[in-house]
mmCIF file of C-alpha atoms in Angstrom:
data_model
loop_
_atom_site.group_PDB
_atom_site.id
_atom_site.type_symbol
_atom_site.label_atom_id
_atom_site.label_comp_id
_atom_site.label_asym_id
_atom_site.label_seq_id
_atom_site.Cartn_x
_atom_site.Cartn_y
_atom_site.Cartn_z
ATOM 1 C CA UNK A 20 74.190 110.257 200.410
ATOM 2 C CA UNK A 21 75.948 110.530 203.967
ATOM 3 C CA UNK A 22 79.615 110.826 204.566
ATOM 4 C CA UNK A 23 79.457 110.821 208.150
ATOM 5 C CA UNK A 24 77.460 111.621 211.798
ATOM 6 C CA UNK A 25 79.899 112.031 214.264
ATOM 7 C CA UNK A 26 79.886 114.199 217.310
ATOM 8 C CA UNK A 27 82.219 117.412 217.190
ATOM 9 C CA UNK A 28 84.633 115.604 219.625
ATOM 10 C CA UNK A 29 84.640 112.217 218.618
ATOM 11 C CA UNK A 30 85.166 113.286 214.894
ATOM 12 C CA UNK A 31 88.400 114.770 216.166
ATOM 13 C CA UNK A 32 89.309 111.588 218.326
ATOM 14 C CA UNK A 33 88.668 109.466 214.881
ATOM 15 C CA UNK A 34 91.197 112.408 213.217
ATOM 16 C CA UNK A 35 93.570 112.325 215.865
ATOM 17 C CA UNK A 36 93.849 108.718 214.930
ATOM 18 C CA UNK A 37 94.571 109.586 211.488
ATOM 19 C CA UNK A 38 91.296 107.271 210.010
ATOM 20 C CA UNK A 39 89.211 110.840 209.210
ATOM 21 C CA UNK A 40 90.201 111.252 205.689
ATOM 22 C CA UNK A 41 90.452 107.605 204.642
ATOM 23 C CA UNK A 42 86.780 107.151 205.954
ATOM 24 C CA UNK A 43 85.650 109.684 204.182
ATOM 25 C CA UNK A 44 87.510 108.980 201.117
ATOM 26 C CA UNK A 45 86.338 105.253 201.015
ATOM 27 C CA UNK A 46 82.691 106.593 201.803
ATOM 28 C CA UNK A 47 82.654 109.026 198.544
ATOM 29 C CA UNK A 48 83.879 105.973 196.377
ATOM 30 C CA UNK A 49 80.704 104.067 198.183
ATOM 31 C CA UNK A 50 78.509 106.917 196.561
ATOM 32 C CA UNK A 51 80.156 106.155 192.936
ATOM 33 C CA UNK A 52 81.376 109.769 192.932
ATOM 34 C CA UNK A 53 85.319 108.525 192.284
ATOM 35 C CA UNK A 54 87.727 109.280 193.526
ATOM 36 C CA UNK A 55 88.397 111.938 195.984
ATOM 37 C CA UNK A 56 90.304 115.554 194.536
ATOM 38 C CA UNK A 57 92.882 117.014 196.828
ATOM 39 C CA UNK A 58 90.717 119.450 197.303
ATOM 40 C CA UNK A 59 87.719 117.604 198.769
ATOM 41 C CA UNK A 60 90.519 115.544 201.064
ATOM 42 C CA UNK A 61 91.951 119.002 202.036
ATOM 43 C CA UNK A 62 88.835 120.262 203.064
ATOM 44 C CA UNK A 63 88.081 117.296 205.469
ATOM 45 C CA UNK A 64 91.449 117.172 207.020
ATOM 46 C CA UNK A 65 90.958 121.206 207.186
ATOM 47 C CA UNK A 66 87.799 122.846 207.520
ATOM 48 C CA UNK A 67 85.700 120.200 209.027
ATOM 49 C CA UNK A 68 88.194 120.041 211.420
ATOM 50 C CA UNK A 69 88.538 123.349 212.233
ATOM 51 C CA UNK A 70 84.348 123.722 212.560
ATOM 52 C CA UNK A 71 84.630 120.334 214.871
ATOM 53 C CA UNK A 72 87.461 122.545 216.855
ATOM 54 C CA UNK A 73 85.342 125.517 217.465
ATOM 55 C CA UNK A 74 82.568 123.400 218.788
ATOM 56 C CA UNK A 75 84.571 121.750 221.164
ATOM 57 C CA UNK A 76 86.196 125.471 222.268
ATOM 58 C CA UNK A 77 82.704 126.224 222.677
ATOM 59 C CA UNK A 78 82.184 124.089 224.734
ATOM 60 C CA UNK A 79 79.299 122.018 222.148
ATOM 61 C CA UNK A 80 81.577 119.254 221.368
ATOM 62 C CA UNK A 81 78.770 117.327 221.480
ATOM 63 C CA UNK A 82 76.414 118.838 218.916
ATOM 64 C CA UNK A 83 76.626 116.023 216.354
ATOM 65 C CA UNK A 84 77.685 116.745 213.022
ATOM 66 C CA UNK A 85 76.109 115.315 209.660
ATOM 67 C CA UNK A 86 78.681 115.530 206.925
ATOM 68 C CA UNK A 87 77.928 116.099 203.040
ATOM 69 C CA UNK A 88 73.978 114.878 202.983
ATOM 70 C CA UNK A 89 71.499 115.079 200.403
ATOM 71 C CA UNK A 90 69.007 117.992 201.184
ATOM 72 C CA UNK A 91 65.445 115.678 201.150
ATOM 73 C CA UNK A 92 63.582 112.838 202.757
ATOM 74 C CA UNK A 93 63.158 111.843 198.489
ATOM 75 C CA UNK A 94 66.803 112.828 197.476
ATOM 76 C CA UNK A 95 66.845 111.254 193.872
ATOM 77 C CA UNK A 96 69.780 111.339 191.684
ATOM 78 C CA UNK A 97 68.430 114.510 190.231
ATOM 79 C CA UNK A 98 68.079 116.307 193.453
ATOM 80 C CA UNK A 99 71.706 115.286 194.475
ATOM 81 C CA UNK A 100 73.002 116.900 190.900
ATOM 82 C CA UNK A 101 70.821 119.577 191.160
ATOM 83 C CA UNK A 102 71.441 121.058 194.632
ATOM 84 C CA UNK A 103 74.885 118.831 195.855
ATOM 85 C CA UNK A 104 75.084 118.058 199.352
ATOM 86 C CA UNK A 105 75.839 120.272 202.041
ATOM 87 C CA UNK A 106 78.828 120.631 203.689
ATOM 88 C CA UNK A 107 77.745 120.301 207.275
ATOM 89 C CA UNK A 108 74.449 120.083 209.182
ATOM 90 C CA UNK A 109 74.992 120.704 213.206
ATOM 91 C CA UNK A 110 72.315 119.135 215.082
ATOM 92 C CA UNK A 111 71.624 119.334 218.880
ATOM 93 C CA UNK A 112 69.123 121.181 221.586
ATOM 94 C CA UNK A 113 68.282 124.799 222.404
ATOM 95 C CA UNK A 114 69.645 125.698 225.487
ATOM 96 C CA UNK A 115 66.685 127.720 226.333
ATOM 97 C CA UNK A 116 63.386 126.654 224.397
ATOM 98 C CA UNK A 117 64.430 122.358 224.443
ATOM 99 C CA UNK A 118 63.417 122.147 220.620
ATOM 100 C CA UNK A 119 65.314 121.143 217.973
ATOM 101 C CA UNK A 120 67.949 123.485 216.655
ATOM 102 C CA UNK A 121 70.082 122.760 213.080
ATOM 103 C CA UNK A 122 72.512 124.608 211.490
ATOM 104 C CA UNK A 123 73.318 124.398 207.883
ATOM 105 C CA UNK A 124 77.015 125.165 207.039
ATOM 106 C CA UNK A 125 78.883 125.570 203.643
ATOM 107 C CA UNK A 126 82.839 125.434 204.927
ATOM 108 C CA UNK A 127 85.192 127.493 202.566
ATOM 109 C CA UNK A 128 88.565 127.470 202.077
ATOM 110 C CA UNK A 129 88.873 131.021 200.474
ATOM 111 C CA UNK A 130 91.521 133.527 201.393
ATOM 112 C CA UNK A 131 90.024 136.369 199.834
ATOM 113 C CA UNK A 132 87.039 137.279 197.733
ATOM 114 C CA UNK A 133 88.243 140.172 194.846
ATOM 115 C CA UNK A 134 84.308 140.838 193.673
ATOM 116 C CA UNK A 135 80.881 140.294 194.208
ATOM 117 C CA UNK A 136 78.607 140.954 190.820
ATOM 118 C CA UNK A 137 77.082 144.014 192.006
ATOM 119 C CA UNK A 138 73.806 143.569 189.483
ATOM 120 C CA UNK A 139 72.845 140.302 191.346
ATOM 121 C CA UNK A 140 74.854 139.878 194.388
ATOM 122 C CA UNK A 141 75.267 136.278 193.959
ATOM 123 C CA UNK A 142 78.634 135.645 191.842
ATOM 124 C CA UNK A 143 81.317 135.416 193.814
ATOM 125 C CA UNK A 144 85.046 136.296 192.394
ATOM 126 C CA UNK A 145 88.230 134.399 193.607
ATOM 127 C CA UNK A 146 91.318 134.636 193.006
ATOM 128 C CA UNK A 147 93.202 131.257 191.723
ATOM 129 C CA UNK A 148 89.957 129.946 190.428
ATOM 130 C CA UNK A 149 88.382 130.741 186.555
ATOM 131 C CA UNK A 150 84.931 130.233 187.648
ATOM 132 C CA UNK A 151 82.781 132.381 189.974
ATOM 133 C CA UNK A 152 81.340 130.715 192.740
ATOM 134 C CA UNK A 153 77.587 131.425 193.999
ATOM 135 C CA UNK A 154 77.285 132.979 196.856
ATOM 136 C CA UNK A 155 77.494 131.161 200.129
ATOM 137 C CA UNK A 156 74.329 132.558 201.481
ATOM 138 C CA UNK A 157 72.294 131.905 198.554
ATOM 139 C CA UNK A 158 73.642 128.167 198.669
ATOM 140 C CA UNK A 159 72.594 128.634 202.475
ATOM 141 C CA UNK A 160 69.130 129.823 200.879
ATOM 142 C CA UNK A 161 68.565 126.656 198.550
ATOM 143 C CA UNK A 162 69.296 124.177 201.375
ATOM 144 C CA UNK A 163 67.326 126.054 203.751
ATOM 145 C CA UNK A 164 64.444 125.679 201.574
ATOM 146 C CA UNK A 165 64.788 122.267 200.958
ATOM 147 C CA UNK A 166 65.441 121.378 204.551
ATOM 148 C CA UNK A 167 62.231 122.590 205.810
ATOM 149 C CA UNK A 168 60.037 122.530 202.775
ATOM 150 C CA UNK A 169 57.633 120.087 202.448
ATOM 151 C CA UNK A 170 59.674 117.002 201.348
ATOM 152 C CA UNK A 171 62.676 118.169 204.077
ATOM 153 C CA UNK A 172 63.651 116.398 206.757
ATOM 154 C CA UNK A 173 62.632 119.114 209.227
ATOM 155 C CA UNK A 174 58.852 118.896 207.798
ATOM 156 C CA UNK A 175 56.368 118.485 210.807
ATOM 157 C CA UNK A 176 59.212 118.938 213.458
ATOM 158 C CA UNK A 177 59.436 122.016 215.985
ATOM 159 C CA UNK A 178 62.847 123.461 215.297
ATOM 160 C CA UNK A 179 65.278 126.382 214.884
ATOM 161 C CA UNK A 180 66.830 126.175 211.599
ATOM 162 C CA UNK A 181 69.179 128.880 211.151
ATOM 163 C CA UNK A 182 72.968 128.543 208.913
ATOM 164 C CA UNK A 183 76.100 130.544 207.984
ATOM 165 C CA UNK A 184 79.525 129.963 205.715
ATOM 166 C CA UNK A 185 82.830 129.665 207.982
ATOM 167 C CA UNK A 186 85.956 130.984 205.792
ATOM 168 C CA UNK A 187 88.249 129.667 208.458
ATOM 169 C CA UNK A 188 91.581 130.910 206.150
ATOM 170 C CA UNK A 189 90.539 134.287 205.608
ATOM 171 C CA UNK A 190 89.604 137.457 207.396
ATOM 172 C CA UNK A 191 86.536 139.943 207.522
ATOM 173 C CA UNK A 192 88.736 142.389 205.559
ATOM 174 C CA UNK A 193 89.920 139.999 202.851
ATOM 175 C CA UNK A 194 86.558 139.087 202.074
ATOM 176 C CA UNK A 195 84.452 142.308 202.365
ATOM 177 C CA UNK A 196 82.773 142.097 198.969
ATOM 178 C CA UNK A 197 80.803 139.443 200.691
ATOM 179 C CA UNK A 198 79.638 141.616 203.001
ATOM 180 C CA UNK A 199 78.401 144.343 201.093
ATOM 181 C CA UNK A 200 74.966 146.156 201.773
ATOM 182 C CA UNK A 201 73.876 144.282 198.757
ATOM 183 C CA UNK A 202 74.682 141.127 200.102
ATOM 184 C CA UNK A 203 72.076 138.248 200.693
ATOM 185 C CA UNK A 204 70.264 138.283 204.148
ATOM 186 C CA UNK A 205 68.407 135.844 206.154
ATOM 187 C CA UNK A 206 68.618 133.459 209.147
ATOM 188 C CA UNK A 207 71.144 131.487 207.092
ATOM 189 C CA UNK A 208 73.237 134.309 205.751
ATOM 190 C CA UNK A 209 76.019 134.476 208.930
ATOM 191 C CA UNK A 210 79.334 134.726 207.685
ATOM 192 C CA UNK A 211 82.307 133.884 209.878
ATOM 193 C CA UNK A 212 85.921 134.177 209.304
ATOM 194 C CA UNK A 213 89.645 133.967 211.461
ATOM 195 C CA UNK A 214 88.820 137.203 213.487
ATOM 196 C CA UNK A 215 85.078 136.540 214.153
ATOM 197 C CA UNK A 216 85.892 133.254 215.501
ATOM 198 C CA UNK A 217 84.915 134.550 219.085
ATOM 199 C CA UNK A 218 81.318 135.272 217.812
ATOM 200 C CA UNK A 219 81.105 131.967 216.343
ATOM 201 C CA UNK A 220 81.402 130.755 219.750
ATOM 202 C CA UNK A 221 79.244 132.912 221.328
ATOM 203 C CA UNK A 222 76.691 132.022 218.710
ATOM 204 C CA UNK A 223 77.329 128.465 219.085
ATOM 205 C CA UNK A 224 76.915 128.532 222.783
ATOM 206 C CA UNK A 225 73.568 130.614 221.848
ATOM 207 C CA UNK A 226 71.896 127.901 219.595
ATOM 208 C CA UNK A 227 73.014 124.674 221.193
ATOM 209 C CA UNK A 228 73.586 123.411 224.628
ATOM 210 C CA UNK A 229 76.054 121.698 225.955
ATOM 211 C CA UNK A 230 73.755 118.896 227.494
ATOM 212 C CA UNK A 231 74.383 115.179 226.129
ATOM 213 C CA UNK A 232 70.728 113.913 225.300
ATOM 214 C CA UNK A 233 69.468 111.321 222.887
ATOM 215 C CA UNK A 234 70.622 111.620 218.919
ATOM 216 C CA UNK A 235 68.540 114.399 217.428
ATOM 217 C CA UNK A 236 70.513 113.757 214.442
ATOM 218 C CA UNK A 237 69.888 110.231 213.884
ATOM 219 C CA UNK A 238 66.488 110.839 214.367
ATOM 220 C CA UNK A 239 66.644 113.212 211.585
ATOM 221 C CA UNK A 240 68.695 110.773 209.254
ATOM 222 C CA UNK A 241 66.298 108.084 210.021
ATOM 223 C CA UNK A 242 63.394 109.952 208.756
ATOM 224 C CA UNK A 243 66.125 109.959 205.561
ATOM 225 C CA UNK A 244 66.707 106.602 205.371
ATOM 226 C CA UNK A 245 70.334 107.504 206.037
ATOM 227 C CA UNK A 246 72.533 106.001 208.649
ATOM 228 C CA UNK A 247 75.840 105.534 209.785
ATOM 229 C CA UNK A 248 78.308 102.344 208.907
ATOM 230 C CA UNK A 249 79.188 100.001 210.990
ATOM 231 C CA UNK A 250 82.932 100.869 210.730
ATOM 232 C CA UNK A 251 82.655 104.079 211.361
ATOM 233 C CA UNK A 252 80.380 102.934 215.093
ATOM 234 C CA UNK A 253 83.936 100.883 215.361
ATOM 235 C CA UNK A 254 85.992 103.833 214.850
ATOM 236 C CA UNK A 255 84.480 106.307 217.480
ATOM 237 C CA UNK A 256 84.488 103.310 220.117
ATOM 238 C CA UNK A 257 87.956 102.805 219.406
ATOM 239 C CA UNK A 258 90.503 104.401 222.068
ATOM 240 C CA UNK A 259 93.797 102.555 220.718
ATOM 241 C CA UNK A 260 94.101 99.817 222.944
ATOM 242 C CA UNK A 261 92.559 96.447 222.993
ATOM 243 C CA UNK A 262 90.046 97.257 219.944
ATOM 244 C CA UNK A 263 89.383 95.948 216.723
ATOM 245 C CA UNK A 264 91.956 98.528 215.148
ATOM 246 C CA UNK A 265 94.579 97.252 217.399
ATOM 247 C CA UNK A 266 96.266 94.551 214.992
ATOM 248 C CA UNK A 267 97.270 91.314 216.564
ATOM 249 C CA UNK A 268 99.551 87.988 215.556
ATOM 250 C CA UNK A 269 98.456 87.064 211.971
ATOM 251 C CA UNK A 270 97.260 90.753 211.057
ATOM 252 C CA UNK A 271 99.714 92.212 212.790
ATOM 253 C CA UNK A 272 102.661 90.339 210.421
ATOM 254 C CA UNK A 273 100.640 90.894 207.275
ATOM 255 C CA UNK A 274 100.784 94.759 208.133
ATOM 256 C CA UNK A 275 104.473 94.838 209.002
ATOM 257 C CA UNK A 276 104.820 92.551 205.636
ATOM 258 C CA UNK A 277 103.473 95.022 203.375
ATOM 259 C CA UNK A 278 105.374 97.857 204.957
ATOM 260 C CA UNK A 279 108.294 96.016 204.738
ATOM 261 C CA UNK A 280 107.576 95.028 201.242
ATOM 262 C CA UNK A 281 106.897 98.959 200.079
ATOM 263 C CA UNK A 282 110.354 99.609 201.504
ATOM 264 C CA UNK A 283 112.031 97.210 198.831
ATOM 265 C CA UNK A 284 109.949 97.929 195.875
ATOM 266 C CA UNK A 285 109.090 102.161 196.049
ATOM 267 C CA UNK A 286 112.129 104.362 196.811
ATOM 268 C CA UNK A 287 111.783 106.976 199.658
ATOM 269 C CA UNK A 288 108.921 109.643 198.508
ATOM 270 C CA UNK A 289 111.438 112.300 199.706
ATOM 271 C CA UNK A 290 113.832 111.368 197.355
ATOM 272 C CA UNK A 291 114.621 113.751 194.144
ATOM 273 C CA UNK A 292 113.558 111.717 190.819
ATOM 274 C CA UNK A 293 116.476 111.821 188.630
ATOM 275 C CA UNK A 294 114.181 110.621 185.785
ATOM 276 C CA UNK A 295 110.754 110.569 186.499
ATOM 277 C CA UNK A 296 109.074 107.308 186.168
ATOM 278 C CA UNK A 297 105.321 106.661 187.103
ATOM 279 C CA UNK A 298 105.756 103.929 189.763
ATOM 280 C CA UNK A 299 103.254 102.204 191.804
ATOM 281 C CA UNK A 300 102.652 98.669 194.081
ATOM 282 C CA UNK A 301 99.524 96.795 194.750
ATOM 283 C CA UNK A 302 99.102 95.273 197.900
ATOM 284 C CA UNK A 303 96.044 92.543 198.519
ATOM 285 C CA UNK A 304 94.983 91.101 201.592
ATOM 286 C CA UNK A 305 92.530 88.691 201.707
ATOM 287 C CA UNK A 306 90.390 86.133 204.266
ATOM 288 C CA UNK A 307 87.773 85.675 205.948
ATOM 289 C CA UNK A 308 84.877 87.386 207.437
ATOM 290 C CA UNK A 309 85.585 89.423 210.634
ATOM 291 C CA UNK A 310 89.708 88.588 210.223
ATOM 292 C CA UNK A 311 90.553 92.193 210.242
ATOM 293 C CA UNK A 312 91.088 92.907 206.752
ATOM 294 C CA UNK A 313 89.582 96.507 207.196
ATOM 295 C CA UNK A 314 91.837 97.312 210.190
ATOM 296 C CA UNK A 315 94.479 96.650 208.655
ATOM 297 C CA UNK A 316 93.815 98.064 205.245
ATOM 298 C CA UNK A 317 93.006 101.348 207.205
ATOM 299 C CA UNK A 318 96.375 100.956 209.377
ATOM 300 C CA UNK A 319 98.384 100.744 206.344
ATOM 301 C CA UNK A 320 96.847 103.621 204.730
ATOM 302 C CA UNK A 321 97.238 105.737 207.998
ATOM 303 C CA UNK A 322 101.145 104.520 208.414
ATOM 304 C CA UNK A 323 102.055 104.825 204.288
ATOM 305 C CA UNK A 324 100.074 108.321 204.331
ATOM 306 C CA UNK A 325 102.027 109.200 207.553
ATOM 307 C CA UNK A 326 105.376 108.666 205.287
ATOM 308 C CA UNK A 327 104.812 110.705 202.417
ATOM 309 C CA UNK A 328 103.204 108.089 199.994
ATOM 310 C CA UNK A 329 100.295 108.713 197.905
ATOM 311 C CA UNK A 330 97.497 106.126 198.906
ATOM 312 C CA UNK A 331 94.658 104.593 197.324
ATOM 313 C CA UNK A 332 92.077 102.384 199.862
ATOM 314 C CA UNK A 333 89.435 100.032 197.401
ATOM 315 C CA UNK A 334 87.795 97.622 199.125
ATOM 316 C CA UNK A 335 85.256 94.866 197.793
ATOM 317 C CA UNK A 336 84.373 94.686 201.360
ATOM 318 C CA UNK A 337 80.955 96.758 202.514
ATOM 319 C CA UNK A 338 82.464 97.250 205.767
ATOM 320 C CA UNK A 339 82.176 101.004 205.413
ATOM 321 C CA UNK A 340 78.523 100.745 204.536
ATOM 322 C CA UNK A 341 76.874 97.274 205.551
ATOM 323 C CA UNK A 342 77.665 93.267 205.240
ATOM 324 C CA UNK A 343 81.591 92.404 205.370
ATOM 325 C CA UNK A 344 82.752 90.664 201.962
ATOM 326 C CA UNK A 345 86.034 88.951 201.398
ATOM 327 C CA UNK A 346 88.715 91.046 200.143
ATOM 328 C CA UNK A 347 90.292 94.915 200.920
ATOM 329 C CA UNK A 348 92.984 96.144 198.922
ATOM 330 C CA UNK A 349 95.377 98.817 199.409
ATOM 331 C CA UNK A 350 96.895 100.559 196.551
ATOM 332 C CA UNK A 351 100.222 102.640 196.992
ATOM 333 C CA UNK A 352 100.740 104.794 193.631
ATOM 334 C CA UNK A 353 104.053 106.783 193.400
ATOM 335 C CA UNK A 354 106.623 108.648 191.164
ATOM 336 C CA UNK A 355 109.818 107.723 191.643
ATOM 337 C CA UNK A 356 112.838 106.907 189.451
ATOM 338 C CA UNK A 357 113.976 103.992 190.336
ATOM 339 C CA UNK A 358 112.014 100.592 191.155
ATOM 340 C CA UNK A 359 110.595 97.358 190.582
ATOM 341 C CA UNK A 360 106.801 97.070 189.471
ATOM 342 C CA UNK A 361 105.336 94.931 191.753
ATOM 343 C CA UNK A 362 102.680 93.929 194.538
ATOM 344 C CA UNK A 363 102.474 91.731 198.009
ATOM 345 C CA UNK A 364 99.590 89.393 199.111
ATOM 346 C CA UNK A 365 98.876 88.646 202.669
ATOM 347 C CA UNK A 366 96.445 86.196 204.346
ATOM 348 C CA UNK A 367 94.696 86.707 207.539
#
């Protein structure tokens, strides 16, 4: 499984165009995982950003990052259930000895931290959520392991390997049980938060340089039979002007036809629901190989997103992983109270 490689600044010049999430969302239906939670979508838009952010402050925006892999060259579905993917891999040079340098990062969202289970060190208490969590470090651990063991992707290479958790939302205070004497140690057991952002830096600038060379990640992913899509190549070439995502005469009409078409049949999202009443349109656009269909599925989900609406992108096209097929839909699902059931076709 691969979500994404992007460089630190081109995955924030594919956010900036508001085609991040959707990608990424479209990419974890690919992997028959469902659909995305608010919570997985919250920590793209959020966290990955705010790592891809920090890199580019630091002055590494172009240390690649590998988002949500499997951990092995042989990932089988029982690896994948077993360990998960990792949040982040950063891949690039260091600045001093030229080798190889990854590090592994689990990205949290948590505030605060009310407990660690002192017997063990590895349960992790938060509040909101019934569950503990294991401890970011010892996740750290596991993927370290597997990373560099003997079915890794780092087996036979000359590399640092190093990795830390970023709590971007909370501070060093709020989460101090995670930093207890007991707490897990290694190369891979760095935490960061808010007010050690300025170390992250320094430690970024300290593992990577800033130097563009060839793709140490792809190199890596290759040796994991994992590669970027097509799309996504399309995407980070894209600067908004005279590209494949700039939508001309036929697709052009079929976008401003749906929008138009959303207007009449869903009420404003904004609007208070006198009675609620589950409400939702499907819109299908269909033709032809290389017509567009993907541009403009991924324009209307970045302009009906941008307007409060609750989106869903399915696509019988492969665009986002290989060979282009012959129909992308977008699906528009809202609650509103007033409305007509009903859907829009275009043709490119």
């Amino acid at each position: 499984m691969l979500l994404l490689r992007l460089a630190a600044r081109d995955l924030l010049a594919v956010n900036a165009r508001r085609r991040l999430v959707s990608h990424l969302a479209a990419r974890w239906v690919h992997f028959q995982r469902g659909e995305s939670s608010d919570g997985e979508r919250s920590a793209w838009a959020r966290s990955l950003v705010s790592l891809a952010e920090d890199l580019v402050a630091a002055g590494r925006g172009n240390v690649e990052m590998i988002v949500e892999c499997s951990p092995t060259v042989a990932a089988t579905e029982g690896v994948a259930k077993n360990h998960g993917q990792i949040d982040v891999v950063l891949v690039g040079r260091h600045p001093m000895e030229g080798t190889l340098s990854v590090q592994l990062v689990e990205l949290k969202q948590w505030s605060s931290v009310t407990r660690v289970e002192a017997a063990t060190a590895d349960l992790v208490y938060v509040p909101g959520e019934e569950k503990p969590f294991l401890h970011p470090a010892l996740q750290l651990g596991e993927y370290h392991a597997l990373f560099t063991g003997p079915t890794g992707p780092l087996n036979g290479l000359q590399f640092e390997c190093g990795g830390f958790a970023y709590l971007h939302n909370a501070t060093e205070e709020s989460v101090r049980p995670l930093l207890s004497l007991d707490a897990p140690t290694g190369p891979y057991a760095r935490l960061y938060t808010s007010d050690t952002r300025a170390s992250l830096l320094n430690d970024l600038r300290c593992h990577f340089t800033d130097e563009d060379e060839f793709s140490a990640a792809e190199y890596i992913l290759h040796r994991m039979n994992l590669r970027n899509t097509p799309l996504l190549h399309a995407m980070v070439k894209s600067s908004g002007e005279d590209t494949v995502f700039t939508l001309r005469g036929r697709q052009k009409k079929v976008a401003d036809d749906v929008l138009e078409a959303s207007e009449l049949i869903l009420d404003a999202p904004d609007r208070e629901a006198l009675v609620p009443r589950p409400q939702r349109a499907v819109f299908l656009v269909t033709g032809g190989a290389g017509t567009g269909k993907s541009a403009i599925g991924l324009q209307l989900r970045a302009d009906l997103e941008a307007a409060g609406r609750t989106v869903k992108y399915a696509s019988g096209s492969r665009a986002f992983n290989a060979v282009p097929k012959l129909a992308d839909w977008v699906v528009v699902r809202e609650e509103l109270r007033h409305g007509r059931r009903g859907s829009a076709a275009g043709r490119v």
